[in-house]
XYZ file of C-alpha atoms in Angstrom:
394
model
C 0.056 -0.066 0.050
C 1.163 3.535 -0.618
C -0.134 7.113 0.177
C -0.416 9.578 -2.645
C -1.099 13.349 -2.272
C -4.023 14.697 -4.077
C -2.504 16.889 -6.831
C -4.354 16.419 -10.083
C -7.757 15.716 -11.528
C -7.254 11.934 -11.439
C -6.332 11.884 -7.664
C -9.166 14.471 -6.964
C -11.583 12.000 -8.719
C -10.216 9.103 -6.641
C -10.601 11.147 -3.517
C -14.335 11.785 -4.231
C -15.060 8.285 -5.584
C -13.686 6.067 -3.042
C -16.931 6.464 -0.980
C -18.575 4.206 -3.580
C -16.342 1.249 -2.564
C -16.519 1.950 1.351
C -20.423 2.328 1.184
C -21.228 -0.243 -1.336
C -24.543 -1.640 -0.242
C -25.270 0.668 2.496
C -28.661 1.916 2.048
C -28.491 4.600 4.729
C -25.457 6.398 3.165
C -26.020 9.633 1.281
C -23.100 10.760 -0.913
C -22.416 14.443 -0.384
C -22.408 16.389 -3.668
C -18.917 16.398 -5.137
C -19.119 20.205 -5.589
C -19.839 20.455 -1.694
C -16.736 18.568 -0.912
C -14.502 20.247 -3.417
C -15.455 23.884 -2.334
C -13.831 22.961 1.019
C -10.490 22.297 -0.628
C -10.597 25.339 -2.956
C -8.925 28.512 -1.482
C -11.131 30.531 -3.784
C -14.384 29.349 -2.163
C -13.296 28.461 1.466
C -12.567 31.525 3.593
C -10.510 29.293 5.988
C -7.640 29.332 3.629
C -7.159 32.978 4.651
C -5.916 31.745 8.037
C -5.085 28.146 7.403
C -4.026 25.445 5.026
C -5.053 22.043 4.155
C -3.832 18.791 2.265
C -5.526 15.556 0.995
C -4.157 12.146 0.580
C -5.483 9.030 -0.902
C -4.434 5.311 -0.153
C -3.723 2.864 -2.898
C -3.421 -0.912 -2.456
C -0.809 -3.028 -4.110
C -2.866 -3.090 -7.466
C -3.119 0.581 -7.461
C -6.741 0.739 -6.497
C -7.868 3.469 -4.250
C -9.008 2.125 -0.859
C -9.000 5.095 1.601
C -8.589 8.831 1.945
C -7.898 11.508 4.459
C -7.348 15.204 4.896
C -5.265 17.327 7.353
C -5.655 20.904 7.958
C -4.980 23.859 10.323
C -7.084 26.678 11.372
C -4.601 29.124 12.448
C -7.287 31.055 14.552
C -7.865 28.131 16.774
C -4.760 25.854 16.612
C -2.635 27.605 19.278
C -5.375 28.225 21.648
C -4.891 24.735 23.259
C -2.193 23.204 25.517
C -0.773 21.692 22.474
C -0.831 23.454 19.012
C -3.707 21.441 17.459
C -4.696 20.774 13.694
C -7.353 18.768 12.321
C -7.994 15.609 10.305
C -11.204 14.736 8.457
C -12.935 13.330 5.258
C -11.494 9.981 6.303
C -12.772 7.033 4.549
C -11.195 3.496 4.441
C -12.070 -0.099 3.868
C -12.383 -2.414 6.739
C -8.597 -2.802 7.086
C -6.856 -1.581 10.365
C -3.409 -1.119 8.653
C -4.807 0.869 5.944
C -6.576 3.099 8.460
C -3.364 3.496 10.440
C -1.454 4.543 7.457
C -3.826 7.339 6.608
C -3.906 8.426 10.217
C -0.016 8.460 10.230
C 0.067 10.527 7.062
C -2.346 13.276 8.437
C -0.197 13.216 11.638
C 3.022 13.560 9.574
C 1.810 16.449 7.669
C 0.601 18.280 10.875
C 3.950 17.560 12.722
C 5.622 19.347 9.497
C 3.562 22.321 10.086
C 4.257 22.711 13.852
C 1.203 20.895 15.239
C 1.419 18.588 18.253
C -2.078 17.170 18.208
C -5.012 16.449 15.987
C -8.746 16.432 16.295
C -10.925 14.363 14.177
C -12.885 13.796 12.362
C -13.493 17.423 11.710
C -14.090 19.846 8.964
C -11.932 22.564 7.574
C -14.765 24.976 8.027
C -17.512 25.632 10.363
C -18.613 22.765 12.605
C -22.092 22.600 11.249
C -21.003 20.272 8.531
C -18.757 17.094 8.308
C -18.052 17.119 12.005
C -17.577 14.229 14.467
C -17.377 10.369 14.158
C -21.187 8.731 14.187
C -20.888 5.902 16.960
C -24.815 5.656 17.431
C -27.817 6.015 15.316
C -26.668 4.767 11.915
C -29.773 5.899 9.881
C -29.776 8.202 6.916
C -28.003 11.503 7.635
C -29.310 14.840 7.288
C -27.590 17.417 5.045
C -24.036 18.116 6.230
C -24.088 15.640 9.017
C -21.317 13.090 9.329
C -22.038 9.488 8.438
C -19.555 6.551 8.488
C -19.448 2.751 9.063
C -19.628 1.531 12.623
C -16.153 -0.066 12.340
C -14.330 3.417 12.224
C -14.791 3.851 15.923
C -12.427 0.855 16.516
C -9.953 2.406 14.074
C -9.824 5.847 15.956
C -9.730 4.384 19.454
C -7.167 1.625 18.850
C -4.850 4.227 17.217
C -4.910 6.286 20.358
C -7.523 8.983 19.723
C -9.474 9.749 22.900
C -12.917 11.489 23.286
C -12.733 15.310 23.319
C -16.411 15.880 23.472
C -19.650 14.046 22.479
C -22.271 15.540 20.202
C -25.927 14.458 20.580
C -28.506 15.002 17.872
C -32.047 14.752 18.944
C -35.288 14.187 16.906
C -38.724 15.721 17.215
C -41.617 13.673 15.910
C -44.052 16.522 14.709
C -47.169 14.180 15.073
C -46.741 14.139 18.857
C -47.594 17.235 20.964
C -44.962 19.314 22.788
C -45.249 19.278 26.511
C -47.971 21.735 27.673
C -45.567 23.399 30.135
C -43.383 24.256 27.077
C -46.135 26.165 25.333
C -47.155 27.827 28.640
C -43.826 29.453 28.760
C -43.857 30.245 25.095
C -47.087 32.129 25.267
C -45.977 34.198 28.090
C -42.683 35.208 26.223
C -44.526 36.150 22.892
C -47.132 38.013 24.779
C -44.663 40.613 26.118
C -44.539 43.828 24.148
C -40.885 44.345 24.390
C -40.075 41.329 22.414
C -40.815 40.796 18.866
C -40.182 37.916 16.346
C -39.346 38.106 12.708
C -38.589 35.595 10.155
C -35.728 36.019 7.519
C -36.460 37.802 4.423
C -34.198 38.019 1.287
C -35.241 41.668 0.797
C -33.571 42.451 4.213
C -30.782 39.873 3.937
C -28.089 42.489 4.917
C -29.885 43.405 8.137
C -30.452 39.963 9.269
C -26.703 38.974 8.520
C -25.799 42.013 10.648
C -28.202 40.772 13.328
C -26.792 37.395 13.312
C -23.279 38.581 13.662
C -24.410 40.738 16.649
C -26.073 38.057 18.478
C -23.421 35.312 17.640
C -20.536 37.480 18.827
C -22.172 37.718 22.309
C -23.737 34.415 22.617
C -20.613 32.511 21.608
C -18.100 34.506 23.753
C -17.980 31.567 26.409
C -17.118 28.778 23.764
C -13.561 27.495 23.946
C -11.400 29.283 21.377
C -14.286 31.480 20.229
C -13.666 33.214 16.860
C -15.963 35.660 15.342
C -17.887 34.847 12.325
C -17.873 37.206 9.226
C -20.725 38.781 7.256
C -18.912 37.356 4.053
C -18.972 33.873 5.320
C -22.720 34.184 6.192
C -23.621 35.613 2.778
C -21.802 32.830 1.080
C -23.729 30.223 3.257
C -27.027 31.758 2.315
C -26.136 31.848 -1.303
C -25.215 28.212 -1.182
C -28.592 27.250 0.560
C -30.930 29.617 -1.442
C -32.209 26.685 -3.621
C -33.661 24.752 -0.716
C -33.962 27.145 2.127
C -37.326 28.412 3.485
C -37.437 32.093 4.741
C -40.052 30.966 7.303
C -37.568 28.397 8.973
C -35.051 31.067 10.042
C -36.181 33.491 13.042
C -34.656 36.355 14.840
C -35.975 37.687 18.323
C -35.556 41.440 19.235
C -35.805 43.310 22.531
C -37.227 46.542 21.368
C -34.693 47.040 18.508
C -31.974 45.164 19.779
C -31.337 41.628 18.154
C -31.161 38.955 20.905
C -31.620 35.586 19.541
C -31.543 33.652 16.195
C -32.737 30.270 15.153
C -31.756 28.579 11.782
C -33.396 25.633 10.379
C -33.045 24.163 6.967
C -35.170 21.612 4.971
C -33.177 18.338 4.869
C -31.997 18.492 1.127
C -30.255 15.130 1.664
C -33.817 13.575 1.108
C -33.289 14.762 -2.631
C -29.439 14.634 -2.998
C -29.707 10.741 -2.182
C -30.801 10.328 -5.580
C -27.957 12.061 -7.313
C -24.688 9.910 -6.316
C -22.673 13.122 -5.775
C -23.377 14.751 -9.070
C -25.164 17.853 -9.713
C -25.475 18.013 -13.435
C -28.127 19.477 -15.620
C -30.270 16.528 -15.386
C -30.042 16.458 -11.657
C -30.889 20.090 -11.315
C -34.047 19.490 -13.282
C -34.745 16.378 -10.908
C -34.091 18.568 -7.924
C -36.780 21.057 -8.886
C -39.160 18.173 -9.479
C -38.419 16.506 -6.074
C -38.728 19.849 -4.435
C -42.033 20.557 -5.918
C -43.289 16.932 -4.804
C -42.185 17.860 -1.150
C -39.713 15.161 -0.826
C -38.015 17.041 1.980
C -40.175 15.871 4.992
C -37.565 16.563 7.547
C -35.746 19.668 8.514
C -32.643 20.143 10.484
C -32.115 22.784 13.137
C -28.612 23.948 12.374
C -28.071 26.517 15.060
C -29.732 28.567 17.725
C -28.229 31.370 19.769
C -29.483 33.772 22.546
C -27.397 36.540 24.084
C -26.432 35.499 27.709
C -28.419 38.301 29.457
C -31.558 37.036 27.717
C -31.140 33.247 28.417
C -33.218 31.309 30.720
C -36.184 33.607 29.975
C -37.887 31.291 27.628
C -36.835 33.045 24.367
C -36.059 29.748 22.666
C -39.631 28.588 23.634
C -41.061 31.575 22.012
C -39.228 30.895 18.795
C -40.856 27.404 18.594
C -44.254 28.969 19.341
C -43.823 31.182 16.303
C -42.482 28.293 14.258
C -45.438 26.082 15.213
C -47.810 27.825 12.859
C -45.273 27.572 10.056
C -44.907 23.729 10.553
C -48.787 23.429 10.781
C -49.194 24.914 7.299
C -46.406 22.618 5.757
C -48.212 19.375 6.448
C -45.549 17.492 4.593
C -43.048 17.965 7.375
C -42.917 14.904 9.633
C -39.774 15.477 11.699
C -37.301 17.957 13.012
C -33.640 17.012 13.660
C -32.036 19.102 16.343
C -28.419 18.876 15.556
C -25.835 18.666 17.158
C -25.356 19.657 20.796
C -22.052 19.100 22.622
C -21.786 17.625 26.028
C -20.104 21.049 26.894
C -23.479 22.787 26.353
C -25.955 21.657 29.237
C -28.266 24.536 28.526
C -29.274 23.488 25.076
C -29.463 19.882 26.016
C -31.870 20.739 28.726
C -33.980 22.740 26.104
C -34.127 19.672 23.954
C -35.340 17.652 26.807
C -38.056 20.118 27.566
C -39.398 19.742 24.002
C -39.817 16.051 24.409
C -36.986 15.368 21.939
C -35.745 11.838 21.671
C -32.064 10.936 21.102
C -31.357 10.160 17.439
C -27.624 10.173 16.949
C -24.320 10.365 18.750
C -21.077 11.685 17.317
C -17.731 11.912 18.889
C -15.010 14.453 18.234
C -11.667 12.874 19.184
C -8.290 14.332 20.017
C -4.891 12.618 19.487
C -1.744 14.156 21.058
C 1.298 13.024 19.223
C 3.778 12.848 22.151
C 2.891 9.960 24.325
C 4.740 11.745 27.291
C 2.190 14.543 27.034
C -0.721 12.471 26.260
C -3.483 12.973 28.828
C -7.285 13.069 28.772
C -8.440 16.529 27.542
C -12.070 17.635 27.495
C -13.759 20.578 25.743
C -14.622 23.170 28.387
C -18.276 23.390 29.517
C -20.280 26.514 28.758
C -21.137 27.836 32.229
C -24.837 27.735 33.092
C -24.774 31.154 34.433
C -23.497 33.169 31.433
C -26.582 35.218 31.830
C -24.866 37.389 34.472
C -21.162 37.224 33.187
C -21.199 39.966 30.598
């Protein structure tokens, strides 16, 4: 077996297509669009190249057949905020062969060492953590758009190599045919009745305003996260453009206290329910099919991607108020059957408590692992928990 750097059209094609070998016969797997993956490794389309770097590799067997892949990357805004400078590895795919897997891990480690790193997290994304993040270890059902899916045997590869759990990510599901707990709606009604709060859903006509409001809330609400880095309006505009074909304005909500933005809620229809038909390709024929499937309301599930509330407004029921407003929207869209609340780390007890209060049930668990290169420095590390009392800490 040998490792080859992805450096030309042929190796790019092999990097993308190895999933057909790994997931052959797996009916739950949804191949991401090739263009979605390639954008991550294109410096012209991925803003993370402004403060980082990445490299990709494929693994060939003795006959020259591609049997695995991996990517290694460094986000310089976060890499040096840990005890050891920490890079990332992701987009790992491999046949069920431990030696092959370890060769891929070794190559990612070597590249990161050459670039000054002393540890690596994985599997993660060279981008925001709402896509391709964490190793699936429970709930091997069809993934929502952007959610990581992998064979169960990957966990053994990671843990036997020496990766240890850095944090756990839980994805919960809401069956829309079942009523929310009445106490949840009691709190929600109380919140929406207060004159100082008002709720608005996103509108493309005022996209600039909503992007600015998102940045405002995000910068305040995420300040207590480990290695917090601000999000830029440019990144948000790019994400909105990419989602425009399938997003629904009424699935994105903002909350204001008088004129001050205090919370946001982002949910997208699960476009994977359409993409599963395309085998990674978005050619002209599949674009036409996309319009048809969308018209047929094939997207019966929606994924809650992110929710944020400024600390001083937390624990006041603002989140309940958002779902109260969303209730009428969902009721009109009778084709919607399920909401996926993804993903909430074990470092975020407040959001986990919110999911429980809605009657959500556990659907999936992902794990983000950390591997420290020097055995002498190897110790268990865990992501820092977000304090429950952030309401009073700013």
